């Protein structure tokens, strides 16, 4: 009887492994197909002039240089706002927040923020930052809107990464006379850095590819100059793709697919660099 149960358990485990492996393979295959399809469609439109020239003839000719620079500006500003706030929020929830109802409400609010549609964040940014705060349609208004959208990802990833750090490391540092804040800064945060970086990259990658939030808060159809400050409007790669497909008759397919390829390649390169650093960092951790 016991032997039969063992065989059933092993058979169930084998089936579960097969299902999980097939699911993972399907996800990887879908992602690879998507990237290869975009690369196939976008490579004919890529050139040095495409990356360094301004758009012409309503984007049917020329390049995407202002959109590329505008995207970098917005993502960089979003990172300046979102990363410190998100990491500090995750540290508070993991290390300092008391275990009571108010903390559970905060966690629930963060989880609910992660599920809010991006178009709602765009409307919120329009009301809060463009109109109420008086920033107008600008880089700072768009960055603050994207910050609100990416904060839940960074906060949650930071909290989960800190929870994975063994409590023994904290106890050992405290036993050696380190203060709570020194323990967090010198022991816990460096050990949780790989997971925190993952959350930051995921959040900023989402910000780089969003159209709805910047649609209301600062992105424009076409500019022949670069942004001259945080109060300037800007072009962005995802919005450029959207306007070309929806608003420009006889849009240039090669250039639009080339823009999509640049956006995907940029996000993929940042994610790959973070993954390489994360793997190297984890190999140095012995616990």
PDB file of C-alpha atoms in Angstrom:
ATOM      1  CA  UNK A   1       0.000   0.000   0.000  1.00  0.00           C
ATOM      2  CA  UNK A   2       2.795   2.366   0.980  1.00  0.00           C
ATOM      3  CA  UNK A   3       4.675   1.523  -2.223  1.00  0.00           C
ATOM      4  CA  UNK A   4       1.589   2.344  -4.271  1.00  0.00           C
ATOM      5  CA  UNK A   5       1.297   5.735  -2.567  1.00  0.00           C
ATOM      6  CA  UNK A   6       4.948   6.480  -3.273  1.00  0.00           C
ATOM      7  CA  UNK A   7       4.473   5.601  -6.940  1.00  0.00           C
ATOM      8  CA  UNK A   8       1.405   7.812  -7.168  1.00  0.00           C
ATOM      9  CA  UNK A   9       3.256  10.691  -5.525  1.00  0.00           C
ATOM     10  CA  UNK A  10       6.174  10.309  -7.924  1.00  0.00           C
ATOM     11  CA  UNK A  11       3.810  10.125 -10.900  1.00  0.00           C
ATOM     12  CA  UNK A  12       1.988  13.254  -9.726  1.00  0.00           C
ATOM     13  CA  UNK A  13       5.316  15.041  -9.289  1.00  0.00           C
ATOM     14  CA  UNK A  14       6.408  14.029 -12.787  1.00  0.00           C
ATOM     15  CA  UNK A  15       3.147  15.321 -14.253  1.00  0.00           C
ATOM     16  CA  UNK A  16       3.472  18.586 -12.355  1.00  0.00           C
ATOM     17  CA  UNK A  17       7.039  19.046 -13.578  1.00  0.00           C
ATOM     18  CA  UNK A  18       5.969  18.353 -17.151  1.00  0.00           C
ATOM     19  CA  UNK A  19       3.143  20.886 -16.947  1.00  0.00           C
ATOM     20  CA  UNK A  20       5.349  23.552 -15.360  1.00  0.00           C
ATOM     21  CA  UNK A  21       8.127  22.918 -17.865  1.00  0.00           C
ATOM     22  CA  UNK A  22       5.708  23.134 -20.784  1.00  0.00           C
ATOM     23  CA  UNK A  23       4.264  26.371 -19.409  1.00  0.00           C
ATOM     24  CA  UNK A  24       7.713  27.916 -19.012  1.00  0.00           C
ATOM     25  CA  UNK A  25       8.682  26.786 -22.518  1.00  0.00           C
ATOM     26  CA  UNK A  26       5.500  28.275 -23.933  1.00  0.00           C
ATOM     27  CA  UNK A  27       6.176  31.626 -22.282  1.00  0.00           C
ATOM     28  CA  UNK A  28       9.777  31.684 -23.526  1.00  0.00           C
ATOM     29  CA  UNK A  29       8.684  30.670 -27.028  1.00  0.00           C
ATOM     30  CA  UNK A  30       6.021  33.384 -27.136  1.00  0.00           C
ATOM     31  CA  UNK A  31       8.499  36.025 -25.982  1.00  0.00           C
ATOM     32  CA  UNK A  32      11.127  34.866 -28.482  1.00  0.00           C
ATOM     33  CA  UNK A  33       8.588  34.853 -31.308  1.00  0.00           C
ATOM     34  CA  UNK A  34       7.474  38.375 -30.434  1.00  0.00           C
ATOM     35  CA  UNK A  35      11.031  39.714 -30.336  1.00  0.00           C
ATOM     36  CA  UNK A  36      12.029  37.967 -33.558  1.00  0.00           C
ATOM     37  CA  UNK A  37       8.895  39.180 -35.335  1.00  0.00           C
ATOM     38  CA  UNK A  38       9.527  42.778 -34.302  1.00  0.00           C
ATOM     39  CA  UNK A  39      13.178  42.439 -35.323  1.00  0.00           C
ATOM     40  CA  UNK A  40      12.216  41.065 -38.740  1.00  0.00           C
ATOM     41  CA  UNK A  41       9.777  43.890 -39.348  1.00  0.00           C
ATOM     42  CA  UNK A  42      11.933  46.626 -37.855  1.00  0.00           C
ATOM     43  CA  UNK A  43      15.427  45.922 -39.174  1.00  0.00           C
ATOM     44  CA  UNK A  44      14.717  47.311 -42.680  1.00  0.00           C
ATOM     45  CA  UNK A  45      13.922  50.687 -41.164  1.00  0.00           C
ATOM     46  CA  UNK A  46      17.013  50.927 -38.954  1.00  0.00           C
ATOM     47  CA  UNK A  47      19.913  53.138 -39.937  1.00  0.00           C
ATOM     48  CA  UNK A  48      22.208  55.677 -38.365  1.00  0.00           C
ATOM     49  CA  UNK A  49      20.158  58.490 -39.884  1.00  0.00           C
ATOM     50  CA  UNK A  50      16.997  56.949 -38.417  1.00  0.00           C
ATOM     51  CA  UNK A  51      18.492  57.182 -34.920  1.00  0.00           C
ATOM     52  CA  UNK A  52      20.009  60.663 -35.283  1.00  0.00           C
ATOM     53  CA  UNK A  53      17.587  62.687 -37.434  1.00  0.00           C
ATOM     54  CA  UNK A  54      14.375  64.501 -36.545  1.00  0.00           C
ATOM     55  CA  UNK A  55      11.055  63.270 -37.970  1.00  0.00           C
ATOM     56  CA  UNK A  56       9.945  64.760 -41.287  1.00  0.00           C
ATOM     57  CA  UNK A  57       6.727  64.730 -43.278  1.00  0.00           C
ATOM     58  CA  UNK A  58       4.688  63.953 -40.131  1.00  0.00           C
ATOM     59  CA  UNK A  59       6.982  61.052 -39.277  1.00  0.00           C
ATOM     60  CA  UNK A  60       6.813  59.333 -42.659  1.00  0.00           C
ATOM     61  CA  UNK A  61      10.455  60.267 -43.226  1.00  0.00           C
ATOM     62  CA  UNK A  62      13.464  61.180 -41.123  1.00  0.00           C
ATOM     63  CA  UNK A  63      14.266  59.647 -37.773  1.00  0.00           C
ATOM     64  CA  UNK A  64      13.263  59.333 -34.131  1.00  0.00           C
ATOM     65  CA  UNK A  65      16.042  61.191 -32.333  1.00  0.00           C
ATOM     66  CA  UNK A  66      13.751  63.576 -30.393  1.00  0.00           C
ATOM     67  CA  UNK A  67      11.486  60.665 -29.392  1.00  0.00           C
ATOM     68  CA  UNK A  68      14.465  58.602 -28.255  1.00  0.00           C
ATOM     69  CA  UNK A  69      15.916  61.432 -26.173  1.00  0.00           C
ATOM     70  CA  UNK A  70      12.493  62.349 -24.768  1.00  0.00           C
ATOM     71  CA  UNK A  71      11.931  58.770 -23.639  1.00  0.00           C
ATOM     72  CA  UNK A  72      15.311  58.718 -21.907  1.00  0.00           C
ATOM     73  CA  UNK A  73      14.545  62.008 -20.154  1.00  0.00           C
ATOM     74  CA  UNK A  74      11.180  60.810 -18.866  1.00  0.00           C
ATOM     75  CA  UNK A  75      12.456  57.410 -17.726  1.00  0.00           C
ATOM     76  CA  UNK A  76      15.459  59.000 -16.001  1.00  0.00           C
ATOM     77  CA  UNK A  77      13.264  61.507 -14.159  1.00  0.00           C
ATOM     78  CA  UNK A  78      10.823  58.744 -13.232  1.00  0.00           C
ATOM     79  CA  UNK A  79      13.707  56.748 -11.791  1.00  0.00           C
ATOM     80  CA  UNK A  80      14.899  59.734  -9.752  1.00  0.00           C
ATOM     81  CA  UNK A  81      11.461  60.031  -8.157  1.00  0.00           C
ATOM     82  CA  UNK A  82      10.308  56.411  -8.006  1.00  0.00           C
ATOM     83  CA  UNK A  83      13.412  54.483  -6.945  1.00  0.00           C
ATOM     84  CA  UNK A  84      14.155  56.296  -3.654  1.00  0.00           C
ATOM     85  CA  UNK A  85      10.476  56.459  -2.686  1.00  0.00           C
ATOM     86  CA  UNK A  86       9.819  52.845  -3.659  1.00  0.00           C
ATOM     87  CA  UNK A  87      12.872  51.428  -1.893  1.00  0.00           C
ATOM     88  CA  UNK A  88      12.231  53.471   1.255  1.00  0.00           C
ATOM     89  CA  UNK A  89       8.604  52.372   1.251  1.00  0.00           C
ATOM     90  CA  UNK A  90       9.609  48.727   0.919  1.00  0.00           C
ATOM     91  CA  UNK A  91      12.177  49.090   3.710  1.00  0.00           C
ATOM     92  CA  UNK A  92       9.575  50.612   6.003  1.00  0.00           C
ATOM     93  CA  UNK A  93       6.990  47.899   5.358  1.00  0.00           C
ATOM     94  CA  UNK A  94       9.555  45.119   5.813  1.00  0.00           C
ATOM     95  CA  UNK A  95      11.702  46.418   8.658  1.00  0.00           C
ATOM     96  CA  UNK A  96       9.845  49.083  10.611  1.00  0.00           C
ATOM     97  CA  UNK A  97       6.099  48.871  10.054  1.00  0.00           C
ATOM     98  CA  UNK A  98       4.214  47.483  13.076  1.00  0.00           C
ATOM     99  CA  UNK A  99       2.189  44.343  12.555  1.00  0.00           C
ATOM    100  CA  UNK A 100      -1.256  45.846  12.882  1.00  0.00           C
ATOM    101  CA  UNK A 101      -4.276  46.755  10.819  1.00  0.00           C
ATOM    102  CA  UNK A 102      -2.902  50.038   9.461  1.00  0.00           C
ATOM    103  CA  UNK A 103       0.068  48.208   7.924  1.00  0.00           C
ATOM    104  CA  UNK A 104      -2.234  45.700   6.272  1.00  0.00           C
ATOM    105  CA  UNK A 105      -4.256  48.581   4.845  1.00  0.00           C
ATOM    106  CA  UNK A 106      -1.092  50.139   3.416  1.00  0.00           C
ATOM    107  CA  UNK A 107      -0.112  46.859   1.759  1.00  0.00           C
ATOM    108  CA  UNK A 108      -3.616  46.498   0.342  1.00  0.00           C
ATOM    109  CA  UNK A 109      -3.473  50.031  -1.030  1.00  0.00           C
ATOM    110  CA  UNK A 110      -0.122  49.320  -2.703  1.00  0.00           C
ATOM    111  CA  UNK A 111      -1.508  46.115  -4.240  1.00  0.00           C
ATOM    112  CA  UNK A 112      -4.578  47.978  -5.499  1.00  0.00           C
ATOM    113  CA  UNK A 113      -2.391  50.666  -7.072  1.00  0.00           C
ATOM    114  CA  UNK A 114      -0.609  47.994  -9.075  1.00  0.00           C
ATOM    115  CA  UNK A 115      -3.929  46.976 -10.632  1.00  0.00           C
ATOM    116  CA  UNK A 116      -5.097  50.441 -11.674  1.00  0.00           C
ATOM    117  CA  UNK A 117      -5.252  50.809 -15.503  1.00  0.00           C
ATOM    118  CA  UNK A 118      -2.665  53.121 -16.992  1.00  0.00           C
ATOM    119  CA  UNK A 119      -5.323  55.347 -18.571  1.00  0.00           C
ATOM    120  CA  UNK A 120      -6.594  56.136 -15.053  1.00  0.00           C
ATOM    121  CA  UNK A 121      -3.086  57.184 -14.035  1.00  0.00           C
ATOM    122  CA  UNK A 122      -3.050  59.446 -17.068  1.00  0.00           C
ATOM    123  CA  UNK A 123      -6.274  61.145 -16.001  1.00  0.00           C
ATOM    124  CA  UNK A 124      -4.950  61.443 -12.441  1.00  0.00           C
ATOM    125  CA  UNK A 125      -1.715  62.994 -13.693  1.00  0.00           C
ATOM    126  CA  UNK A 126      -3.689  65.465 -15.795  1.00  0.00           C
ATOM    127  CA  UNK A 127      -5.781  66.539 -12.813  1.00  0.00           C
ATOM    128  CA  UNK A 128      -3.080  66.455 -10.130  1.00  0.00           C
ATOM    129  CA  UNK A 129       0.144  67.519 -11.830  1.00  0.00           C
ATOM    130  CA  UNK A 130      -0.813  69.295 -15.055  1.00  0.00           C
ATOM    131  CA  UNK A 131      -3.748  71.325 -13.678  1.00  0.00           C
ATOM    132  CA  UNK A 132      -3.715  71.374  -9.864  1.00  0.00           C
ATOM    133  CA  UNK A 133       0.077  71.564  -9.365  1.00  0.00           C
ATOM    134  CA  UNK A 134       0.472  73.901 -12.328  1.00  0.00           C
ATOM    135  CA  UNK A 135       3.270  72.007 -14.031  1.00  0.00           C
ATOM    136  CA  UNK A 136       1.448  72.023 -17.350  1.00  0.00           C
ATOM    137  CA  UNK A 137       2.088  69.400 -20.000  1.00  0.00           C
ATOM    138  CA  UNK A 138       5.735  68.737 -19.289  1.00  0.00           C
ATOM    139  CA  UNK A 139       8.416  66.183 -18.523  1.00  0.00           C
ATOM    140  CA  UNK A 140       8.007  66.616 -14.782  1.00  0.00           C
ATOM    141  CA  UNK A 141       4.234  66.091 -14.933  1.00  0.00           C
ATOM    142  CA  UNK A 142       4.672  62.946 -17.014  1.00  0.00           C
ATOM    143  CA  UNK A 143       7.469  61.675 -14.764  1.00  0.00           C
ATOM    144  CA  UNK A 144       5.429  62.171 -11.600  1.00  0.00           C
ATOM    145  CA  UNK A 145       2.498  60.356 -13.214  1.00  0.00           C
ATOM    146  CA  UNK A 146       4.731  57.439 -14.202  1.00  0.00           C
ATOM    147  CA  UNK A 147       6.206  57.500 -10.696  1.00  0.00           C
ATOM    148  CA  UNK A 148       2.761  56.871  -9.215  1.00  0.00           C
ATOM    149  CA  UNK A 149       2.325  53.988 -11.639  1.00  0.00           C
ATOM    150  CA  UNK A 150       5.689  52.314 -10.979  1.00  0.00           C
ATOM    151  CA  UNK A 151       5.830  52.776  -7.205  1.00  0.00           C
ATOM    152  CA  UNK A 152       3.733  49.669  -6.378  1.00  0.00           C
ATOM    153  CA  UNK A 153       6.086  47.438  -8.380  1.00  0.00           C
ATOM    154  CA  UNK A 154       9.206  48.800  -6.693  1.00  0.00           C
ATOM    155  CA  UNK A 155       7.699  48.821  -3.192  1.00  0.00           C
ATOM    156  CA  UNK A 156       6.447  45.242  -3.477  1.00  0.00           C
ATOM    157  CA  UNK A 157       9.681  43.937  -4.999  1.00  0.00           C
ATOM    158  CA  UNK A 158      11.761  45.667  -2.323  1.00  0.00           C
ATOM    159  CA  UNK A 159       9.640  44.305   0.500  1.00  0.00           C
ATOM    160  CA  UNK A 160       9.742  40.758  -0.868  1.00  0.00           C
ATOM    161  CA  UNK A 161      13.504  40.934  -1.448  1.00  0.00           C
ATOM    162  CA  UNK A 162      14.073  42.100   2.134  1.00  0.00           C
ATOM    163  CA  UNK A 163      11.892  39.310   3.477  1.00  0.00           C
ATOM    164  CA  UNK A 164      14.124  36.765   1.732  1.00  0.00           C
ATOM    165  CA  UNK A 165      17.138  37.891   3.769  1.00  0.00           C
ATOM    166  CA  UNK A 166      17.568  35.468   6.719  1.00  0.00           C
ATOM    167  CA  UNK A 167      16.744  36.906  10.126  1.00  0.00           C
ATOM    168  CA  UNK A 168      20.031  35.451  11.424  1.00  0.00           C
ATOM    169  CA  UNK A 169      21.933  38.146   9.518  1.00  0.00           C
ATOM    170  CA  UNK A 170      19.965  40.848  11.279  1.00  0.00           C
ATOM    171  CA  UNK A 171      20.407  39.203  14.677  1.00  0.00           C
ATOM    172  CA  UNK A 172      24.146  38.800  14.153  1.00  0.00           C
ATOM    173  CA  UNK A 173      24.596  42.473  13.228  1.00  0.00           C
ATOM    174  CA  UNK A 174      22.514  43.613  16.194  1.00  0.00           C
ATOM    175  CA  UNK A 175      24.450  41.294  18.504  1.00  0.00           C
ATOM    176  CA  UNK A 176      27.695  42.935  17.374  1.00  0.00           C
ATOM    177  CA  UNK A 177      26.359  46.296  18.477  1.00  0.00           C
ATOM    178  CA  UNK A 178      25.095  47.685  15.182  1.00  0.00           C
ATOM    179  CA  UNK A 179      22.070  49.930  15.333  1.00  0.00           C
ATOM    180  CA  UNK A 180      18.850  49.107  13.501  1.00  0.00           C
ATOM    181  CA  UNK A 181      19.480  51.601  10.714  1.00  0.00           C
ATOM    182  CA  UNK A 182      23.098  50.488  10.292  1.00  0.00           C
ATOM    183  CA  UNK A 183      21.994  46.869  10.100  1.00  0.00           C
ATOM    184  CA  UNK A 184      19.483  47.715   7.383  1.00  0.00           C
ATOM    185  CA  UNK A 185      21.911  49.825   5.366  1.00  0.00           C
ATOM    186  CA  UNK A 186      25.049  47.682   5.755  1.00  0.00           C
ATOM    187  CA  UNK A 187      23.672  44.142   5.940  1.00  0.00           C
ATOM    188  CA  UNK A 188      20.080  43.779   4.807  1.00  0.00           C
ATOM    189  CA  UNK A 189      19.947  46.090   1.786  1.00  0.00           C
ATOM    190  CA  UNK A 190      23.161  44.767   0.151  1.00  0.00           C
ATOM    191  CA  UNK A 191      21.912  41.190   0.579  1.00  0.00           C
ATOM    192  CA  UNK A 192      18.528  42.085  -0.943  1.00  0.00           C
ATOM    193  CA  UNK A 193      19.993  44.199  -3.760  1.00  0.00           C
ATOM    194  CA  UNK A 194      19.442  41.596  -6.554  1.00  0.00           C
ATOM    195  CA  UNK A 195      15.715  41.425  -5.876  1.00  0.00           C
ATOM    196  CA  UNK A 196      15.422  45.189  -5.494  1.00  0.00           C
ATOM    197  CA  UNK A 197      17.166  45.771  -8.813  1.00  0.00           C
ATOM    198  CA  UNK A 198      14.743  43.357 -10.462  1.00  0.00           C
ATOM    199  CA  UNK A 199      11.783  45.376  -9.214  1.00  0.00           C
ATOM    200  CA  UNK A 200      13.345  48.668 -10.274  1.00  0.00           C
ATOM    201  CA  UNK A 201      14.056  47.401 -13.790  1.00  0.00           C
ATOM    202  CA  UNK A 202      10.542  45.980 -14.152  1.00  0.00           C
ATOM    203  CA  UNK A 203       8.985  49.229 -12.983  1.00  0.00           C
ATOM    204  CA  UNK A 204      11.071  51.472 -15.228  1.00  0.00           C
ATOM    205  CA  UNK A 205      10.630  49.134 -18.191  1.00  0.00           C
ATOM    206  CA  UNK A 206       6.877  49.468 -17.790  1.00  0.00           C
ATOM    207  CA  UNK A 207       7.233  53.245 -17.573  1.00  0.00           C
ATOM    208  CA  UNK A 208       9.281  53.330 -20.779  1.00  0.00           C
ATOM    209  CA  UNK A 209       6.598  51.478 -22.736  1.00  0.00           C
ATOM    210  CA  UNK A 210       3.474  53.268 -21.485  1.00  0.00           C
ATOM    211  CA  UNK A 211       1.467  55.561 -23.743  1.00  0.00           C
ATOM    212  CA  UNK A 212      -1.703  56.494 -21.849  1.00  0.00           C
ATOM    213  CA  UNK A 213      -0.067  58.309 -18.879  1.00  0.00           C
ATOM    214  CA  UNK A 214       2.101  60.531 -21.077  1.00  0.00           C
ATOM    215  CA  UNK A 215      -0.707  61.090 -23.565  1.00  0.00           C
ATOM    216  CA  UNK A 216      -2.382  63.506 -21.134  1.00  0.00           C
ATOM    217  CA  UNK A 217       0.654  64.889 -19.343  1.00  0.00           C
ATOM    218  CA  UNK A 218       3.246  66.051 -21.847  1.00  0.00           C
ATOM    219  CA  UNK A 219       3.871  63.954 -24.957  1.00  0.00           C
ATOM    220  CA  UNK A 220       3.416  65.682 -28.307  1.00  0.00           C
ATOM    221  CA  UNK A 221       2.957  64.457 -31.845  1.00  0.00           C
ATOM    222  CA  UNK A 222       6.113  65.959 -33.334  1.00  0.00           C
ATOM    223  CA  UNK A 223       9.029  68.159 -32.266  1.00  0.00           C
ATOM    224  CA  UNK A 224      12.068  69.216 -34.237  1.00  0.00           C
ATOM    225  CA  UNK A 225      14.006  70.187 -31.121  1.00  0.00           C
ATOM    226  CA  UNK A 226      14.990  68.458 -27.912  1.00  0.00           C
ATOM    227  CA  UNK A 227      13.377  69.223 -24.542  1.00  0.00           C
ATOM    228  CA  UNK A 228      15.053  72.217 -22.881  1.00  0.00           C
ATOM    229  CA  UNK A 229      14.104  71.431 -19.278  1.00  0.00           C
ATOM    230  CA  UNK A 230      11.704  69.667 -16.965  1.00  0.00           C
ATOM    231  CA  UNK A 231       8.952  72.105 -17.961  1.00  0.00           C
ATOM    232  CA  UNK A 232       9.216  71.265 -21.649  1.00  0.00           C
ATOM    233  CA  UNK A 233       6.968  68.999 -23.660  1.00  0.00           C
ATOM    234  CA  UNK A 234       8.576  66.007 -25.329  1.00  0.00           C
ATOM    235  CA  UNK A 235       8.299  63.225 -27.856  1.00  0.00           C
ATOM    236  CA  UNK A 236       8.373  59.591 -26.708  1.00  0.00           C
ATOM    237  CA  UNK A 237       8.811  56.302 -28.539  1.00  0.00           C
ATOM    238  CA  UNK A 238       5.531  54.597 -27.495  1.00  0.00           C
ATOM    239  CA  UNK A 239       3.477  57.730 -28.198  1.00  0.00           C
ATOM    240  CA  UNK A 240       5.259  58.179 -31.529  1.00  0.00           C
ATOM    241  CA  UNK A 241       4.223  54.658 -32.545  1.00  0.00           C
ATOM    242  CA  UNK A 242       0.645  55.285 -31.440  1.00  0.00           C
ATOM    243  CA  UNK A 243       0.254  58.562 -33.319  1.00  0.00           C
ATOM    244  CA  UNK A 244       1.839  57.206 -36.477  1.00  0.00           C
ATOM    245  CA  UNK A 245      -0.529  54.259 -36.677  1.00  0.00           C
ATOM    246  CA  UNK A 246      -3.695  56.109 -35.645  1.00  0.00           C
ATOM    247  CA  UNK A 247      -3.256  59.656 -36.991  1.00  0.00           C
ATOM    248  CA  UNK A 248      -0.968  59.611 -40.028  1.00  0.00           C
ATOM    249  CA  UNK A 249      -2.394  58.440 -43.370  1.00  0.00           C
ATOM    250  CA  UNK A 250      -0.060  56.194 -45.356  1.00  0.00           C
ATOM    251  CA  UNK A 251       2.313  55.842 -42.420  1.00  0.00           C
ATOM    252  CA  UNK A 252       5.723  54.345 -43.135  1.00  0.00           C
ATOM    253  CA  UNK A 253       5.596  50.758 -41.884  1.00  0.00           C
ATOM    254  CA  UNK A 254       9.368  50.289 -41.907  1.00  0.00           C
ATOM    255  CA  UNK A 255       9.925  53.361 -39.726  1.00  0.00           C
ATOM    256  CA  UNK A 256       7.140  52.470 -37.310  1.00  0.00           C
ATOM    257  CA  UNK A 257       8.382  48.913 -36.887  1.00  0.00           C
ATOM    258  CA  UNK A 258      11.905  50.304 -36.550  1.00  0.00           C
ATOM    259  CA  UNK A 259      10.693  52.531 -33.713  1.00  0.00           C
ATOM    260  CA  UNK A 260       9.094  49.513 -32.025  1.00  0.00           C
ATOM    261  CA  UNK A 261      12.348  47.579 -32.407  1.00  0.00           C
ATOM    262  CA  UNK A 262      14.375  50.403 -30.821  1.00  0.00           C
ATOM    263  CA  UNK A 263      11.977  50.531 -27.868  1.00  0.00           C
ATOM    264  CA  UNK A 264      11.980  46.756 -27.346  1.00  0.00           C
ATOM    265  CA  UNK A 265      15.745  46.501 -27.807  1.00  0.00           C
ATOM    266  CA  UNK A 266      16.401  49.306 -25.306  1.00  0.00           C
ATOM    267  CA  UNK A 267      14.189  47.762 -22.642  1.00  0.00           C
ATOM    268  CA  UNK A 268      15.605  44.285 -23.321  1.00  0.00           C
ATOM    269  CA  UNK A 269      19.198  45.550 -23.083  1.00  0.00           C
ATOM    270  CA  UNK A 270      18.510  47.203 -19.723  1.00  0.00           C
ATOM    271  CA  UNK A 271      16.801  44.054 -18.436  1.00  0.00           C
ATOM    272  CA  UNK A 272      19.646  41.842 -19.665  1.00  0.00           C
ATOM    273  CA  UNK A 273      22.259  44.053 -18.007  1.00  0.00           C
ATOM    274  CA  UNK A 274      20.319  43.941 -14.739  1.00  0.00           C
ATOM    275  CA  UNK A 275      19.938  40.158 -14.996  1.00  0.00           C
ATOM    276  CA  UNK A 276      23.679  39.686 -15.557  1.00  0.00           C
ATOM    277  CA  UNK A 277      24.507  41.893 -12.583  1.00  0.00           C
ATOM    278  CA  UNK A 278      21.896  40.119 -10.450  1.00  0.00           C
ATOM    279  CA  UNK A 279      23.288  36.683 -11.292  1.00  0.00           C
ATOM    280  CA  UNK A 280      26.845  37.773 -10.531  1.00  0.00           C
ATOM    281  CA  UNK A 281      25.711  39.291  -7.250  1.00  0.00           C
ATOM    282  CA  UNK A 282      23.765  36.211  -6.185  1.00  0.00           C
ATOM    283  CA  UNK A 283      26.765  33.971  -6.800  1.00  0.00           C
ATOM    284  CA  UNK A 284      28.618  35.957  -4.149  1.00  0.00           C
ATOM    285  CA  UNK A 285      25.882  35.368  -1.544  1.00  0.00           C
ATOM    286  CA  UNK A 286      26.478  32.211   0.491  1.00  0.00           C
ATOM    287  CA  UNK A 287      23.224  31.937   2.446  1.00  0.00           C
TER     288      UNK A 287
END
